[in-house]
Amino acid sequence: MSVRDELRYRIEISEPGRLEQSWWRIENTGTPGQVCAALTELATRLCRDLLDSTVGTRVHRLCWFGYRVEGADGTVLAHDEDMVRACELPSVFWTVAATVGDSRATPRPS
């Protein structure tokens, strides 16, 4: 796969219940398969971190998140910015991973 076929992605997530505090900030490039795997891994790690007993009731607190996945030419494949309960974050990123992994994914208006 050439550099032209690589995707660029950026993800930001706030601490549960602390919207001004960064929890995750990731930016990278890779093939669609690599980006799909990275998003799936993020969702899995979020589950693990949220199930950690030290997090406690924070799983129900709001988190701000934003993500953007684009082609090398800047074409936006997936993007969103919203606030959800922390326990909903893994499903957000599993859904994005499925979208990126779908070879029929079409650009969305930005």
PDB file of C-alpha atoms in Angstrom:
ATOM      1  CA  MET A   1       0.000   0.000   0.000  1.00  0.00           C
ATOM      2  CA  SER A   2       1.363   3.434  -0.874  1.00  0.00           C
ATOM      3  CA  VAL A   3       1.410   6.559   1.274  1.00  0.00           C
ATOM      4  CA  ARG A   4      -1.545   7.781  -0.800  1.00  0.00           C
ATOM      5  CA  ASP A   5      -3.597   4.854   0.530  1.00  0.00           C
ATOM      6  CA  GLU A   6      -2.849   5.593   4.180  1.00  0.00           C
ATOM      7  CA  LEU A   7      -5.373   7.160   6.508  1.00  0.00           C
ATOM      8  CA  ARG A   8      -4.723   9.781   9.137  1.00  0.00           C
ATOM      9  CA  TYR A   9      -6.657   9.767  12.391  1.00  0.00           C
ATOM     10  CA  ARG A  10      -6.904  11.964  15.462  1.00  0.00           C
ATOM     11  CA  ILE A  11      -8.765  11.184  18.681  1.00  0.00           C
ATOM     12  CA  GLU A  12      -9.244  13.226  21.834  1.00  0.00           C
ATOM     13  CA  ILE A  13     -11.154  12.132  24.948  1.00  0.00           C
ATOM     14  CA  SER A  14     -11.600  13.959  28.252  1.00  0.00           C
ATOM     15  CA  GLU A  15     -11.400  12.434  31.714  1.00  0.00           C
ATOM     16  CA  PRO A  16     -14.793  11.118  32.886  1.00  0.00           C
ATOM     17  CA  GLY A  17     -16.506  13.948  34.754  1.00  0.00           C
ATOM     18  CA  ARG A  18     -13.636  16.365  34.029  1.00  0.00           C
ATOM     19  CA  LEU A  19     -14.334  17.771  30.585  1.00  0.00           C
ATOM     20  CA  GLU A  20     -11.363  20.151  30.708  1.00  0.00           C
ATOM     21  CA  GLN A  21      -8.855  17.372  31.534  1.00  0.00           C
ATOM     22  CA  SER A  22      -7.410  15.320  28.669  1.00  0.00           C
ATOM     23  CA  TRP A  23      -7.537  11.539  29.150  1.00  0.00           C
ATOM     24  CA  TRP A  24      -6.571  10.249  25.696  1.00  0.00           C
ATOM     25  CA  ARG A  25      -5.005  12.147  22.789  1.00  0.00           C
ATOM     26  CA  ILE A  26      -3.893  10.084  19.810  1.00  0.00           C
ATOM     27  CA  GLU A  27      -2.830  11.046  16.305  1.00  0.00           C
ATOM     28  CA  ASN A  28      -1.325   8.644  13.777  1.00  0.00           C
ATOM     29  CA  THR A  29      -1.392   7.329  10.215  1.00  0.00           C
ATOM     30  CA  GLY A  30      -1.731   3.838   8.789  1.00  0.00           C
ATOM     31  CA  THR A  31      -3.425   1.606   6.301  1.00  0.00           C
ATOM     32  CA  PRO A  32      -7.178   1.155   6.716  1.00  0.00           C
ATOM     33  CA  GLY A  33      -6.503  -2.195   8.412  1.00  0.00           C
ATOM     34  CA  GLN A  34      -4.005  -0.631  10.822  1.00  0.00           C
ATOM     35  CA  VAL A  35      -6.354   2.236  11.679  1.00  0.00           C
ATOM     36  CA  CYS A  36      -9.228  -0.214  12.202  1.00  0.00           C
ATOM     37  CA  ALA A  37      -7.000  -2.283  14.521  1.00  0.00           C
ATOM     38  CA  ALA A  38      -5.882   0.826  16.434  1.00  0.00           C
ATOM     39  CA  LEU A  39      -9.475   1.976  16.966  1.00  0.00           C
ATOM     40  CA  THR A  40     -10.499  -1.512  18.088  1.00  0.00           C
ATOM     41  CA  GLU A  41      -7.569  -1.596  20.522  1.00  0.00           C
ATOM     42  CA  LEU A  42      -8.570   1.831  21.880  1.00  0.00           C
ATOM     43  CA  ALA A  43     -12.137   0.606  22.489  1.00  0.00           C
ATOM     44  CA  THR A  44     -10.794  -2.479  24.271  1.00  0.00           C
ATOM     45  CA  ARG A  45      -8.431  -0.408  26.429  1.00  0.00           C
ATOM     46  CA  LEU A  46     -11.242   1.991  27.319  1.00  0.00           C
ATOM     47  CA  CYS A  47     -13.291  -1.001  28.517  1.00  0.00           C
ATOM     48  CA  ARG A  48     -10.391  -2.254  30.599  1.00  0.00           C
ATOM     49  CA  ASP A  49      -9.672   1.172  32.099  1.00  0.00           C
ATOM     50  CA  LEU A  50     -13.333   1.828  32.854  1.00  0.00           C
ATOM     51  CA  LEU A  51     -13.752  -1.565  34.536  1.00  0.00           C
ATOM     52  CA  ASP A  52     -10.755  -0.879  36.791  1.00  0.00           C
ATOM     53  CA  SER A  53     -12.055  -0.682  40.365  1.00  0.00           C
ATOM     54  CA  THR A  54     -10.261   2.632  40.969  1.00  0.00           C
ATOM     55  CA  VAL A  55     -12.509   4.353  38.415  1.00  0.00           C
ATOM     56  CA  GLY A  56     -15.699   3.518  40.318  1.00  0.00           C
ATOM     57  CA  THR A  57     -18.700   5.691  39.544  1.00  0.00           C
ATOM     58  CA  ARG A  58     -16.801   7.681  36.918  1.00  0.00           C
ATOM     59  CA  VAL A  59     -18.071   5.255  34.255  1.00  0.00           C
ATOM     60  CA  HIS A  60     -21.398   7.103  34.308  1.00  0.00           C
ATOM     61  CA  ARG A  61     -19.898  10.592  34.144  1.00  0.00           C
ATOM     62  CA  LEU A  62     -19.768  12.563  30.925  1.00  0.00           C
ATOM     63  CA  CYS A  63     -16.735  12.573  28.655  1.00  0.00           C
ATOM     64  CA  TRP A  64     -16.122  14.850  25.724  1.00  0.00           C
ATOM     65  CA  PHE A  65     -14.693  13.118  22.665  1.00  0.00           C
ATOM     66  CA  GLY A  66     -13.722  14.063  19.159  1.00  0.00           C
ATOM     67  CA  TYR A  67     -12.325  12.017  16.305  1.00  0.00           C
ATOM     68  CA  ARG A  68     -11.483  12.501  12.659  1.00  0.00           C
ATOM     69  CA  VAL A  69     -10.337   9.916  10.120  1.00  0.00           C
ATOM     70  CA  GLU A  70      -9.267  11.155   6.708  1.00  0.00           C
ATOM     71  CA  GLY A  71      -7.469   9.989   3.608  1.00  0.00           C
ATOM     72  CA  ALA A  72      -4.045  11.305   2.617  1.00  0.00           C
ATOM     73  CA  ASP A  73      -5.808  13.775   0.313  1.00  0.00           C
ATOM     74  CA  GLY A  74      -7.827  15.185   3.231  1.00  0.00           C
ATOM     75  CA  THR A  75     -11.095  13.446   2.340  1.00  0.00           C
ATOM     76  CA  VAL A  76     -13.000  12.912   5.591  1.00  0.00           C
ATOM     77  CA  LEU A  77     -14.117   9.303   6.080  1.00  0.00           C
ATOM     78  CA  ALA A  78     -15.458   9.624   9.623  1.00  0.00           C
ATOM     79  CA  HIS A  79     -15.688  12.378  12.207  1.00  0.00           C
ATOM     80  CA  ASP A  80     -17.685  13.369  15.249  1.00  0.00           C
ATOM     81  CA  GLU A  81     -17.502  15.462  18.388  1.00  0.00           C
ATOM     82  CA  ASP A  82     -19.888  14.945  21.283  1.00  0.00           C
ATOM     83  CA  MET A  83     -20.341  14.237  24.976  1.00  0.00           C
ATOM     84  CA  VAL A  84     -21.359  10.776  26.186  1.00  0.00           C
ATOM     85  CA  ARG A  85     -21.222   8.780  29.392  1.00  0.00           C
ATOM     86  CA  ALA A  86     -17.792   7.199  29.754  1.00  0.00           C
ATOM     87  CA  CYS A  87     -19.298   3.700  29.571  1.00  0.00           C
ATOM     88  CA  GLU A  88     -20.535   4.490  26.032  1.00  0.00           C
ATOM     89  CA  LEU A  89     -17.095   5.343  24.641  1.00  0.00           C
ATOM     90  CA  PRO A  90     -16.022   1.808  23.665  1.00  0.00           C
ATOM     91  CA  SER A  91     -19.064   1.353  21.426  1.00  0.00           C
ATOM     92  CA  VAL A  92     -18.342   4.706  19.759  1.00  0.00           C
ATOM     93  CA  PHE A  93     -14.868   3.568  18.731  1.00  0.00           C
ATOM     94  CA  TRP A  94     -15.901   0.019  17.792  1.00  0.00           C
ATOM     95  CA  THR A  95     -18.419   1.624  15.439  1.00  0.00           C
ATOM     96  CA  VAL A  96     -15.782   3.933  13.949  1.00  0.00           C
ATOM     97  CA  ALA A  97     -13.437   0.950  13.517  1.00  0.00           C
ATOM     98  CA  ALA A  98     -16.176  -0.923  11.645  1.00  0.00           C
ATOM     99  CA  THR A  99     -16.759   2.097   9.411  1.00  0.00           C
ATOM    100  CA  VAL A 100     -13.058   2.434   8.613  1.00  0.00           C
ATOM    101  CA  GLY A 101     -12.722  -1.306   8.078  1.00  0.00           C
ATOM    102  CA  ASP A 102     -15.600  -1.301   5.611  1.00  0.00           C
ATOM    103  CA  SER A 103     -13.974  -1.128   2.183  1.00  0.00           C
ATOM    104  CA  ARG A 104     -17.114   0.576   0.916  1.00  0.00           C
ATOM    105  CA  ALA A 105     -16.751   3.502   3.341  1.00  0.00           C
ATOM    106  CA  THR A 106     -17.579   6.727   1.565  1.00  0.00           C
ATOM    107  CA  PRO A 107     -16.511  10.252   2.477  1.00  0.00           C
ATOM    108  CA  ARG A 108     -18.812  12.241   4.744  1.00  0.00           C
ATOM    109  CA  PRO A 109     -19.282  16.011   4.509  1.00  0.00           C
ATOM    110  CA  SER A 110     -17.014  17.813   6.963  1.00  0.00           C
TER     111      SER A 110
END
